[in-house]
Amino acid sequence: MPNWEKRFRAPRVSLPRWAEEAPHRSLFTSNTTGTYEVYAWDRETGEQRQVTDRPNGTTGGTLTPDGEWIWWFKDGYSSAVPDLCSDGDEFGVWMRQPFHGGPDEPAAPGLDPSYPDGLALGRDGTAVIGRSTDKAGSSVHLVRPGAAPVEIYRHEQSAAVAGLSHDGALIAIEHTEHGDAMHSAIRVVRTDGTTVAELDDTRGGTEELGLSAMGFAPVEGDARLLVGHQRRGRWEPMLWDATTGAETALAIDLPGDLEADWYPDGSALLVEHSHQARSELWRYDLADGALTRLETPSGTVSGALPRPDGTVEFLWSSAEKPPVVRSTAGHVVLEPPAGADGVSHAPDSVPVEDIWVEGPGGKVHALVQKPAGEGPFPTVFEIHGGPTWHDSDAFAAGPAAWVDHGFAVVRVNYRGSTGYGRAWTDALKHRVGLIELEDIAAVREWTVSSGLADPERLVLAGGSWGGYLTLLGLGTQPDAWALGLAAVPVADYVTAYHDEMEALKALDRTLLGGTPEEVPERFAASSPLTYVDDVRAPVYISAGMNDPRCPIRQIENYVRRLEERTHPHEVYRYDAGHGSLVVEERIKQLRLEIAFAERHLGRPAPARDRG
């Protein structure tokens, strides 16, 4: 078995999350069976068991505070045919199961299927459920044990449940009633839906600023809410007491973006500091403002949680080293069992190198991995999705596979990416897609002029928003790219808008300044379909038949235009949603992409130490 396949098949575990009042009871996600599913873990006995078992996988389990019940989301309800399941469509209902096993049952009887928009579980058995549908907008429902769900909030714009106070009296809702889906406001309401207070940084200024609710204090009688804000040009935390209106700024002088979580006793915050594609952890003591760095290796922390004993568990990896759940106490927290095919661990890859290139909107940061030997190499530009996301020094089996096959890999944190300040992220408006491609073009020029990349064998690739940028780049920069690989892309922006889930329609209206009917020229300028006749490079597209984010109809419209031109292309359609949770399916898709590239570009010289 080659090393690149072992990296996919190697068993992985997510960061375990535990019950607030029963911290020995935890949940994690693992691919041990070959499909990502939810697992329960009793730390006192060491027992682990698989909770969910579905053909296309499951993620997102949640424990009730007492640890007695596991909630998980069952999608596949959007099909018009009752007996036909459409796993991956993200449209469904919450189910629950006893922690130590038993039959699944509807967790909130009386609520119809919907898209999930946040969940908060109270210590008295109360649940606060956020949901949305394409026709009815967003709503929030209170579900008490033995009682029918009660709607306490509804709006046509997107909204989500973001927290429940320790005593269960206050609910935090992130909403975009002002119409800007990129910048949320926060409303705290009582359980009857009446408003306690509103925090909205989009009002009264020349710039719209976003807020995010990070959780109420985990202490009885403490109504403070941990809030992320952008008032100083980056994400950072503060405290807000909705009952008094008091805001408490936190003196954390670190470059880059900051996220935070409460320590279980409420005395301190765990701060995750992200800067230039890497991250680290700090403890911030609320009593005296002391800031203490926690020891973590260089790379990326993909999640961290403080334990009741004061230690912190975190999921760490680097581009070279595979992910592992560690503790600040110095040990590995959770070792996954060997997979069904006998693979016990993922082989290392090669480290990432940082480059900074002057672009039209400022310096662009990119990450480079390359095989052994001297360039120029055939090079894959692997473009991240989101768009509000960023590539980091973290382990990724896809890029590592391309390196094993003799390709250099370049990942660009274009304008619109997070982690480089609010101005960099918010630059992505109106000229959507075209802005990102300007930054990608600047990095492309550097890779050629530096001798890294072979200009005749440059591949533009990506999934989701990265797939969208791939198709748009092939049409607007036809001389720059020798090949395109687009996974679950936006291909026809107008049709995608009309078919996608409501939350993404709101995002598109924010990005482009209106609907396709209101700003047709912007949708046309940003749509890959507009430029399909200019595409010169061979195109490979993979698409999920049940995808609610980049729906299949708009992809078929693009493919039809390629067929009319008899342009070289291949399309792979699979029965899932926005990507797959099945390991063999992921391997199959990448194998098809690599074969497509080698057919059209030739096979690179073998790399040393390749499995």
Coordinates of C-alpha atoms in Angstrom, one line a residue:
M1 CA 0.0 0.0 0.0
P2 CA 1.5 3.4 -1.0
N3 CA 2.2 5.9 1.8
W4 CA -0.4 8.4 0.3
E5 CA -3.2 5.8 0.8
K6 CA -2.0 5.0 4.3
R7 CA -2.4 8.6 5.3
F8 CA -6.1 8.4 4.4
R9 CA -6.7 5.0 5.9
A10 CA -4.8 5.5 9.1
P11 CA -7.2 5.7 12.0
R12 CA -7.8 9.2 13.3
V13 CA -9.7 10.7 16.3
S14 CA -11.1 14.1 16.8
L15 CA -10.6 16.2 20.0
P16 CA -12.8 14.4 22.6
R17 CA -15.5 16.6 24.2
W18 CA -17.0 15.7 27.5
A19 CA -20.1 16.3 29.6
E20 CA -20.0 19.4 31.8
E21 CA -21.1 17.5 35.0
A22 CA -19.6 14.1 34.0
P23 CA -16.2 14.9 32.5
H24 CA -15.3 11.2 32.4
R25 CA -17.9 10.8 29.7
S26 CA -16.6 11.9 26.3
L27 CA -17.5 11.8 22.6
F28 CA -15.2 11.8 19.6
T29 CA -15.3 11.2 15.9
S30 CA -13.2 8.5 14.2
N31 CA -12.7 6.8 10.8
T32 CA -11.6 3.5 12.4
T33 CA -14.3 1.5 10.5
G34 CA -13.5 3.3 7.2
T35 CA -16.3 5.8 7.7
Y36 CA -16.3 8.8 10.0
E37 CA -18.7 8.1 12.9
V38 CA -19.4 9.2 16.5
Y39 CA -17.9 7.2 19.4
A40 CA -18.6 7.3 23.1
W41 CA -15.7 7.0 25.6
D42 CA -16.0 6.3 29.3
R43 CA -12.6 7.4 30.7
E44 CA -13.2 5.7 34.1
T45 CA -13.6 2.2 32.5
G46 CA -11.7 2.8 29.3
E47 CA -14.7 1.5 27.3
Q48 CA -15.2 2.9 23.8
R49 CA -18.1 2.1 21.6
Q50 CA -19.4 3.2 18.2
V51 CA -22.6 5.3 18.6
T52 CA -23.6 5.9 14.9
D53 CA -23.4 3.6 11.9
R54 CA -24.6 5.1 8.6
P55 CA -23.4 4.3 5.0
N56 CA -22.2 7.8 4.4
G57 CA -21.0 8.6 7.9
T58 CA -21.9 11.0 10.7
T59 CA -20.2 13.8 12.6
G60 CA -21.3 16.3 15.3
G61 CA -22.4 14.4 18.4
T62 CA -23.1 16.3 21.5
L63 CA -23.5 15.2 25.2
T64 CA -26.1 16.5 27.6
P65 CA -24.5 18.2 30.6
D66 CA -25.2 15.2 32.8
G67 CA -23.6 12.8 30.3
E68 CA -26.7 10.6 30.1
W69 CA -27.6 11.3 26.5
I70 CA -25.8 11.6 23.2
W71 CA -27.4 13.9 20.6
W72 CA -26.5 13.5 16.9
F73 CA -27.8 14.9 13.7
K74 CA -29.4 12.6 11.1
D75 CA -29.6 14.2 7.7
G76 CA -31.0 12.7 4.4
Y77 CA -34.5 14.1 4.6
S78 CA -34.7 16.4 1.6
S79 CA -35.7 13.7 -0.9
A80 CA -39.2 14.0 -2.3
V81 CA -39.3 10.1 -2.2
P82 CA -40.0 9.0 1.4
D83 CA -38.0 5.8 1.2
L84 CA -35.1 7.3 -0.7
C85 CA -32.3 8.6 1.7
S86 CA -30.1 11.4 0.5
D87 CA -27.2 11.3 3.1
G88 CA -25.1 14.4 3.1
D89 CA -27.8 16.9 2.2
E90 CA -27.5 18.4 5.8
F91 CA -31.3 18.5 6.1
G92 CA -32.7 16.4 8.9
V93 CA -33.5 16.0 12.6
W94 CA -31.8 15.6 15.9
M95 CA -31.6 12.1 17.3
R96 CA -30.5 10.9 20.8
Q97 CA -29.2 7.7 22.3
P98 CA -28.3 6.7 25.9
F99 CA -24.5 7.1 26.6
H100 CA -24.0 3.4 27.4
G101 CA -26.1 2.3 24.4
G102 CA -29.6 1.7 23.4
P103 CA -32.0 2.5 20.6
D104 CA -32.0 5.9 18.9
E105 CA -35.1 8.1 19.3
P106 CA -36.1 11.5 18.0
A107 CA -34.6 14.1 20.4
A108 CA -37.1 16.8 19.7
P109 CA -40.4 15.3 18.5
G110 CA -42.6 17.8 16.8
L111 CA -39.9 19.6 14.9
D112 CA -39.9 19.0 11.2
P113 CA -36.6 18.3 9.3
S114 CA -34.5 21.4 8.7
Y115 CA -30.9 22.6 8.4
P116 CA -29.2 22.7 11.8
D117 CA -28.4 26.2 13.1
G118 CA -26.9 25.7 16.6
L119 CA -27.8 23.6 19.6
A120 CA -27.6 24.3 23.4
L121 CA -28.4 21.7 26.0
G122 CA -29.3 22.8 29.5
R123 CA -28.6 21.1 32.9
D124 CA -32.4 20.6 33.5
G125 CA -33.0 18.8 30.3
T126 CA -34.0 21.8 28.3
A127 CA -32.8 22.0 24.7
V128 CA -32.5 25.2 22.5
I129 CA -32.5 24.2 18.9
G130 CA -31.7 26.5 15.9
R131 CA -33.0 25.5 12.5
S132 CA -33.6 26.9 9.1
T133 CA -35.4 26.0 5.9
D134 CA -35.3 27.4 2.4
K135 CA -38.8 28.9 2.6
A136 CA -39.2 29.9 6.3
G137 CA -35.8 31.4 7.2
S138 CA -34.3 30.9 10.6
S139 CA -36.0 30.0 13.9
V140 CA -35.1 29.0 17.4
H141 CA -37.1 26.6 19.5
L142 CA -37.2 25.8 23.2
V143 CA -37.8 22.1 24.0
R144 CA -38.5 21.1 27.6
P145 CA -38.7 17.4 28.7
G146 CA -42.1 16.0 27.9
A147 CA -43.4 19.2 26.3
A148 CA -43.9 20.2 22.7
P149 CA -41.3 22.6 21.1
V150 CA -42.0 26.3 21.5
E151 CA -40.8 28.8 18.9
I152 CA -39.1 31.8 20.6
Y153 CA -37.4 33.4 17.6
R154 CA -37.9 33.7 13.8
H155 CA -36.5 35.9 11.1
E156 CA -36.0 35.6 7.3
Q157 CA -32.3 36.3 7.7
S158 CA -29.9 33.8 9.0
A159 CA -29.5 33.2 12.7
A160 CA -28.1 30.5 15.0
V161 CA -28.2 29.4 18.7
A162 CA -24.9 30.4 20.2
G163 CA -25.1 29.7 23.9
L164 CA -27.2 28.9 27.0
S165 CA -26.4 30.4 30.4
H166 CA -25.4 28.0 33.2
D167 CA -28.7 28.5 35.0
G168 CA -30.7 28.0 31.7
A169 CA -32.3 31.4 31.9
L170 CA -30.5 33.2 29.1
I171 CA -30.0 32.3 25.4
A172 CA -27.5 33.9 23.1
I173 CA -28.5 34.1 19.4
E174 CA -26.2 35.2 16.7
H175 CA -28.2 36.9 13.9
T176 CA -27.9 38.9 10.7
E177 CA -31.2 40.7 10.7
H178 CA -29.3 43.8 9.4
G179 CA -28.7 41.8 6.1
D180 CA -24.9 41.4 6.3
A181 CA -24.3 37.7 6.5
M182 CA -20.5 38.2 7.1
H183 CA -21.0 40.2 10.3
S184 CA -23.3 38.8 13.0
A185 CA -24.9 40.7 15.9
I186 CA -25.7 39.0 19.2
R187 CA -29.1 39.1 21.0
V188 CA -29.6 37.6 24.5
V189 CA -33.1 36.5 25.2
R190 CA -35.0 34.9 28.0
T191 CA -36.6 31.5 27.5
D192 CA -39.9 33.1 26.5
G193 CA -38.1 34.9 23.6
T194 CA -38.2 38.4 25.2
T195 CA -35.0 40.4 24.7
V196 CA -32.6 41.1 27.5
A197 CA -30.0 43.0 25.5
E198 CA -28.5 43.4 22.0
L199 CA -24.9 43.8 21.0
D200 CA -24.5 45.0 17.4
D201 CA -21.2 46.4 16.1
T202 CA -22.7 46.9 12.6
R203 CA -24.6 50.1 13.8
G204 CA -23.4 53.6 14.0
G205 CA -20.0 53.3 12.3
T206 CA -18.5 53.6 8.9
E207 CA -17.5 50.0 8.9
E208 CA -19.5 46.9 9.7
L209 CA -17.9 44.7 12.4
G210 CA -18.8 41.2 13.3
L211 CA -19.4 39.5 16.7
S212 CA -19.3 35.9 17.8
A213 CA -20.7 34.4 21.0
M214 CA -18.1 32.0 22.6
G215 CA -20.1 30.8 25.6
F216 CA -21.6 32.0 28.9
A217 CA -19.6 31.7 32.1
P218 CA -19.8 28.1 33.4
V219 CA -20.6 29.4 36.9
E220 CA -24.0 29.6 38.7
G221 CA -25.3 33.2 38.8
D222 CA -22.7 34.5 36.4
A223 CA -24.4 36.0 33.3
R224 CA -21.2 37.1 31.5
L225 CA -20.9 36.1 27.9
L226 CA -17.5 35.6 26.2
V227 CA -17.7 37.5 22.9
G228 CA -15.4 37.7 20.0
H229 CA -15.2 41.1 18.3
Q230 CA -13.3 42.9 15.5
R231 CA -13.1 46.5 16.9
R232 CA -9.3 46.6 16.6
G233 CA -9.0 45.1 13.2
R234 CA -8.7 41.4 14.2
W235 CA -10.8 38.8 16.1
E236 CA -10.2 39.0 19.9
P237 CA -12.3 38.2 23.0
M238 CA -14.1 40.4 25.6
L239 CA -16.7 39.9 28.3
W240 CA -20.2 41.2 28.1
D241 CA -22.8 41.1 30.8
A242 CA -26.2 41.3 29.0
T243 CA -28.0 42.0 32.3
T244 CA -26.0 45.1 33.1
G245 CA -24.6 46.1 29.7
A246 CA -21.0 46.0 31.2
E247 CA -18.3 45.3 28.7
T248 CA -14.8 44.2 29.8
A249 CA -11.9 44.5 27.4
L250 CA -9.1 41.9 27.8
A251 CA -5.5 43.1 27.5
I252 CA -4.0 40.3 25.3
D253 CA -1.2 41.8 23.2
L254 CA -0.6 39.2 20.6
P255 CA -0.5 39.6 16.8
G256 CA -3.1 37.7 14.7
D257 CA -6.5 36.4 15.7
L258 CA -7.6 35.2 19.1
E259 CA -10.3 32.8 20.1
A260 CA -11.1 31.9 23.7
D261 CA -13.0 29.4 25.9
W262 CA -13.7 29.3 29.6
Y263 CA -11.8 27.1 32.1
P264 CA -14.4 25.0 33.9
D265 CA -14.3 27.1 37.2
G266 CA -14.7 30.4 35.3
S267 CA -11.5 31.8 36.7
A268 CA -9.5 31.9 33.5
L269 CA -9.8 31.8 29.7
L270 CA -8.0 29.4 27.3
V271 CA -6.9 31.6 24.4
E272 CA -6.1 30.1 21.0
H273 CA -3.7 32.4 19.1
S274 CA -3.6 32.1 15.3
H275 CA -0.9 33.9 13.4
Q276 CA 0.6 33.4 10.0
A277 CA -0.8 29.9 9.4
R278 CA 0.2 28.6 12.9
S279 CA -1.4 28.6 16.3
E280 CA -0.6 28.3 20.0
L281 CA -2.3 28.3 23.3
W282 CA -2.3 30.7 26.3
R283 CA -4.0 30.9 29.7
Y284 CA -5.5 34.3 30.6
D285 CA -6.3 34.7 34.3
L286 CA -9.3 37.0 34.8
A287 CA -8.3 38.1 38.3
D288 CA -5.0 39.8 37.4
G289 CA -4.8 39.6 33.6
A290 CA -1.8 37.3 33.7
L291 CA -1.1 35.7 30.3
T292 CA 0.8 32.4 30.4
R293 CA 1.9 30.5 27.3
L294 CA 1.1 26.8 27.3
E295 CA 3.7 24.5 25.8
T296 CA 2.6 23.2 22.4
P297 CA 4.8 22.1 19.4
S298 CA 5.2 24.4 16.4
G299 CA 2.3 23.7 14.0
T300 CA -1.5 24.0 14.2
V301 CA -3.8 23.5 17.1
S302 CA -7.1 22.5 15.6
G303 CA -9.1 22.6 18.8
A304 CA -8.5 22.7 22.5
L305 CA -10.5 22.3 25.7
P306 CA -9.5 22.8 29.4
R307 CA -10.2 19.9 31.8
P308 CA -11.5 20.3 35.3
D309 CA -8.0 19.6 36.7
G310 CA -6.6 22.6 34.9
T311 CA -4.8 20.7 32.1
V312 CA -5.7 21.3 28.5
E313 CA -6.3 18.7 25.8
F314 CA -5.7 19.8 22.2
L315 CA -5.6 18.3 18.7
W316 CA -2.3 19.2 17.1
S317 CA -0.6 18.5 13.8
S318 CA 1.9 20.0 11.3
A319 CA 2.3 19.6 7.6
E320 CA 5.0 17.0 8.3
K321 CA 3.5 15.2 11.3
P322 CA 0.0 13.6 11.5
P323 CA -2.6 14.7 14.0
V324 CA -2.6 13.6 17.7
V325 CA -4.6 14.5 20.7
R326 CA -2.2 15.7 23.4
S327 CA -2.4 17.1 26.9
T328 CA -0.5 19.9 28.4
A329 CA 0.3 17.3 31.1
G330 CA 2.7 15.8 28.6
H331 CA 0.9 12.7 27.4
V332 CA -1.1 11.5 24.4
V333 CA -4.8 11.5 25.4
L334 CA -6.4 9.2 23.0
E335 CA -4.9 6.6 20.7
P336 CA -7.1 5.3 17.9
P337 CA -7.2 1.5 17.4
A338 CA -5.7 0.1 14.2
G339 CA -8.0 0.4 11.2
A340 CA -9.8 -2.6 9.6
D341 CA -7.1 -2.9 6.9
G342 CA -4.2 -3.0 9.5
V343 CA -2.9 0.5 9.0
S344 CA -1.9 1.8 12.4
H345 CA -0.5 5.2 11.8
A346 CA -0.2 7.8 9.0
P347 CA 3.3 8.2 7.5
D348 CA 5.0 11.6 7.8
S349 CA 5.0 14.0 4.9
V350 CA 7.4 16.9 4.2
P351 CA 7.5 20.2 6.1
V352 CA 5.9 23.3 4.7
E353 CA 7.8 26.4 3.7
D354 CA 6.5 29.9 3.9
I355 CA 6.6 32.5 1.1
W356 CA 5.4 36.0 1.0
V357 CA 4.6 37.6 -2.4
E358 CA 3.7 41.2 -3.1
G359 CA 0.1 41.2 -4.5
P360 CA -2.3 43.9 -5.6
G361 CA -3.9 44.1 -2.2
G362 CA -0.7 43.6 -0.1
K363 CA 1.6 40.8 0.7
V364 CA 0.2 37.4 0.1
H365 CA 1.1 34.4 2.3
A366 CA 1.5 31.0 0.7
L367 CA 2.6 27.6 2.0
V368 CA 4.8 25.4 -0.2
Q369 CA 5.6 21.7 0.0
K370 CA 7.9 20.1 -2.6
P371 CA 9.3 16.6 -3.4
A372 CA 13.0 15.7 -3.2
G373 CA 15.2 16.9 -6.1
E374 CA 15.6 20.1 -8.1
G375 CA 12.8 22.1 -9.7
P376 CA 11.1 23.2 -11.7
F377 CA 8.4 20.7 -10.6
P378 CA 4.9 20.1 -11.9
T379 CA 3.0 22.1 -9.4
V380 CA -0.5 21.9 -7.9
F381 CA -2.1 25.1 -6.6
E382 CA -4.4 23.6 -4.0
I383 CA -6.9 26.4 -3.2
H384 CA -8.8 26.3 0.1
G385 CA -12.5 26.6 0.5
G386 CA -14.6 28.9 2.7
P387 CA -13.8 31.5 1.5
T388 CA -13.5 32.7 5.1
W389 CA -10.9 30.1 6.1
H390 CA -7.2 29.7 5.7
D391 CA -4.6 27.0 5.0
S392 CA -2.2 26.4 7.9
D393 CA 0.8 24.3 8.8
A394 CA -1.4 21.3 9.5
F395 CA -1.4 17.8 8.3
A396 CA -3.3 17.2 5.1
A397 CA -3.4 13.9 3.2
G398 CA -4.3 15.4 -0.1
P399 CA -1.4 17.7 -0.6
A400 CA 1.0 15.0 0.8
A401 CA -0.2 12.6 -1.9
W402 CA 0.6 15.1 -4.6
V403 CA 4.1 15.5 -3.2
D404 CA 4.5 11.7 -3.1
H405 CA 3.7 11.7 -6.8
G406 CA 6.4 14.2 -7.6
F407 CA 4.4 17.4 -7.6
A408 CA 5.1 20.6 -5.6
V409 CA 2.0 21.9 -3.8
V410 CA 1.3 25.6 -3.2
R411 CA -1.5 26.8 -0.9
V412 CA -2.4 30.5 -1.0
N413 CA -4.1 32.5 1.7
Y414 CA -5.8 34.9 -0.7
R415 CA -7.8 38.0 0.3
G416 CA -10.9 36.7 2.0
S417 CA -8.9 34.3 4.1
T418 CA -9.0 34.5 7.9
G419 CA -6.1 34.9 10.2
Y420 CA -4.6 38.1 8.6
G421 CA -6.9 40.7 10.0
R422 CA -10.4 42.0 9.3
A423 CA -9.4 44.2 6.3
W424 CA -7.8 41.2 4.5
T425 CA -11.0 39.0 5.1
D426 CA -13.5 41.8 4.3
A427 CA -11.7 42.7 1.0
L428 CA -13.7 39.9 -0.6
K429 CA -16.8 41.9 -1.8
H430 CA -18.5 42.7 -5.1
R431 CA -15.6 41.4 -7.3
V432 CA -16.0 38.0 -5.8
G433 CA -13.6 35.4 -7.2
L434 CA -11.7 37.8 -9.3
I435 CA -10.0 39.3 -6.2
E436 CA -8.8 35.9 -4.9
L437 CA -7.5 35.0 -8.3
E438 CA -5.4 38.2 -8.5
D439 CA -3.5 37.0 -5.3
I440 CA -3.2 33.5 -6.7
A441 CA -1.8 34.9 -10.0
A442 CA 0.9 36.9 -8.0
V443 CA 2.0 33.7 -6.2
R444 CA 1.9 31.8 -9.5
E445 CA 4.3 34.3 -11.0
W446 CA 6.7 33.9 -8.1
T447 CA 6.7 30.1 -8.3
V448 CA 7.7 30.3 -12.0
S449 CA 10.3 33.0 -11.7
S450 CA 11.8 31.3 -8.6
G451 CA 12.3 28.1 -10.5
L452 CA 10.0 26.1 -8.3
A453 CA 7.2 25.5 -10.8
D454 CA 7.2 24.2 -14.4
P455 CA 5.0 26.8 -16.2
E456 CA 3.9 24.1 -18.7
R457 CA 2.6 21.9 -15.9
L458 CA 0.7 24.1 -13.5
V459 CA -2.5 22.7 -12.0
L460 CA -5.3 24.8 -10.5
A461 CA -7.2 22.7 -8.0
G462 CA -9.6 22.9 -5.0
G463 CA -12.8 21.9 -3.4
S464 CA -16.0 24.0 -2.6
W465 CA -14.9 27.6 -2.8
G466 CA -11.5 26.3 -4.0
G467 CA -13.3 24.4 -6.7
Y468 CA -15.2 27.6 -7.7
L469 CA -12.0 29.5 -7.9
T470 CA -10.5 26.7 -10.0
L471 CA -13.3 26.9 -12.7
L472 CA -13.3 30.7 -12.6
G473 CA -9.5 30.8 -12.9
L474 CA -9.5 28.4 -15.9
G475 CA -11.8 30.8 -17.7
T476 CA -10.3 34.2 -16.7
Q477 CA -6.6 33.1 -16.8
P478 CA -6.7 30.5 -19.6
D479 CA -3.0 30.9 -20.4
A480 CA -1.8 30.4 -16.9
W481 CA -3.0 26.8 -16.2
A482 CA -2.4 23.5 -17.8
L483 CA -5.1 21.6 -15.9
G484 CA -8.0 22.1 -13.6
L485 CA -9.3 19.9 -10.9
A486 CA -12.6 21.2 -9.3
A487 CA -14.3 19.3 -6.5
V488 CA -17.9 20.2 -5.4
P489 CA -17.6 23.7 -7.1
V490 CA -19.8 26.6 -7.8
A491 CA -19.9 26.5 -11.6
D492 CA -23.0 28.6 -12.6
Y493 CA -23.3 31.2 -9.9
V494 CA -26.9 32.3 -10.8
T495 CA -28.3 28.7 -10.7
A496 CA -26.2 27.9 -7.6
Y497 CA -27.8 30.9 -5.8
H498 CA -31.3 29.7 -6.6
D499 CA -30.7 26.1 -5.6
E500 CA -28.4 26.4 -2.5
M501 CA -29.4 26.5 1.2
E502 CA -30.8 29.7 2.5
A503 CA -27.8 30.6 4.7
L504 CA -25.6 30.6 1.6
K505 CA -28.0 32.8 -0.3
A506 CA -27.6 35.3 2.4
L507 CA -23.9 35.1 2.2
D508 CA -24.0 35.6 -1.6
R509 CA -26.2 38.6 -1.2
T510 CA -23.6 40.1 1.2
L511 CA -20.6 39.2 -1.0
L512 CA -22.2 40.5 -4.3
G513 CA -24.4 43.2 -2.9
G514 CA -27.8 41.7 -3.9
T515 CA -29.6 38.9 -5.7
P516 CA -28.9 37.9 -9.3
E517 CA -31.9 39.9 -10.3
E518 CA -30.7 43.0 -8.4
V519 CA -27.0 42.9 -9.5
P520 CA -26.9 40.7 -12.6
E521 CA -23.6 42.2 -13.8
R522 CA -21.8 41.1 -10.6
F523 CA -23.1 37.6 -10.7
A524 CA -22.1 37.3 -14.4
A525 CA -18.6 38.7 -13.8
S526 CA -18.1 36.2 -10.9
S527 CA -19.6 33.1 -12.5
P528 CA -17.4 30.5 -14.1
L529 CA -20.1 29.8 -16.6
T530 CA -19.6 33.2 -18.1
Y531 CA -16.0 32.2 -19.2
V532 CA -16.5 28.6 -20.0
D533 CA -15.9 29.1 -23.7
D534 CA -12.4 30.6 -22.9
V535 CA -11.2 27.6 -21.0
R536 CA -8.3 25.9 -22.7
A537 CA -7.0 23.4 -20.1
P538 CA -8.5 20.0 -19.6
V539 CA -11.1 20.0 -16.7
Y540 CA -11.9 17.4 -14.1
I541 CA -15.0 17.9 -11.9
S542 CA -16.3 15.8 -9.0
A543 CA -19.7 16.5 -7.5
G544 CA -21.9 15.2 -4.7
M545 CA -25.4 14.4 -5.9
N546 CA -27.0 15.5 -2.6
D547 CA -24.9 18.6 -2.1
P548 CA -26.9 21.6 -0.7
R549 CA -24.0 24.0 -0.8
C550 CA -22.9 23.6 -4.4
P551 CA -25.9 21.8 -5.9
I552 CA -25.7 19.4 -8.8
R553 CA -27.9 21.3 -11.3
Q554 CA -25.6 24.3 -11.7
I555 CA -22.6 21.9 -12.2
E556 CA -24.5 20.1 -14.9
N557 CA -25.1 23.4 -16.7
Y558 CA -21.4 24.0 -16.8
V559 CA -20.6 20.5 -18.0
R560 CA -23.2 20.8 -20.7
R561 CA -21.3 23.8 -22.1
L562 CA -18.0 21.9 -22.1
E563 CA -19.7 19.0 -23.9
E564 CA -21.1 21.4 -26.6
R565 CA -17.5 22.6 -27.2
T566 CA -16.2 18.9 -27.1
H567 CA -13.7 20.3 -24.6
P568 CA -11.6 17.6 -22.8
H569 CA -13.1 17.0 -19.5
E570 CA -14.2 14.3 -17.1
V571 CA -17.0 14.3 -14.5
Y572 CA -17.3 12.1 -11.4
R573 CA -20.6 12.1 -9.6
Y574 CA -21.0 10.3 -6.3
D575 CA -23.9 9.6 -3.8
A576 CA -23.1 12.1 -1.0
G577 CA -23.3 15.7 -0.1
H578 CA -20.6 18.4 0.1
G579 CA -17.7 15.9 0.2
S580 CA -17.6 12.4 1.6
L581 CA -17.0 10.9 5.1
V582 CA -16.1 7.5 3.6
V583 CA -12.3 6.9 3.5
E584 CA -12.4 4.7 0.4
E585 CA -14.4 7.3 -1.5
R586 CA -11.9 10.0 -0.6
I587 CA -9.1 7.8 -1.9
K588 CA -11.0 7.0 -5.1
Q589 CA -11.5 10.6 -5.8
L590 CA -7.9 11.6 -5.3
R591 CA -6.7 8.6 -7.3
L592 CA -8.9 9.7 -10.2
E593 CA -7.6 13.2 -10.0
I594 CA -3.9 12.1 -10.0
A595 CA -4.6 9.7 -13.0
F596 CA -6.2 12.6 -14.9
A597 CA -3.3 14.9 -14.2
E598 CA -0.7 12.2 -15.3
R599 CA -2.6 11.4 -18.5
H600 CA -2.6 15.1 -19.6
L601 CA 0.8 16.3 -18.1
G602 CA 2.9 13.2 -18.0
R603 CA 4.1 11.3 -15.0
P604 CA 6.8 13.2 -12.9
A605 CA 10.1 11.7 -12.1
P606 CA 9.8 9.4 -9.0
A607 CA 10.4 11.1 -5.7
R608 CA 12.8 9.5 -3.1
D609 CA 11.4 7.7 -0.1
R610 CA 7.9 7.4 -1.7
G611 CA 5.8 4.5 -0.7

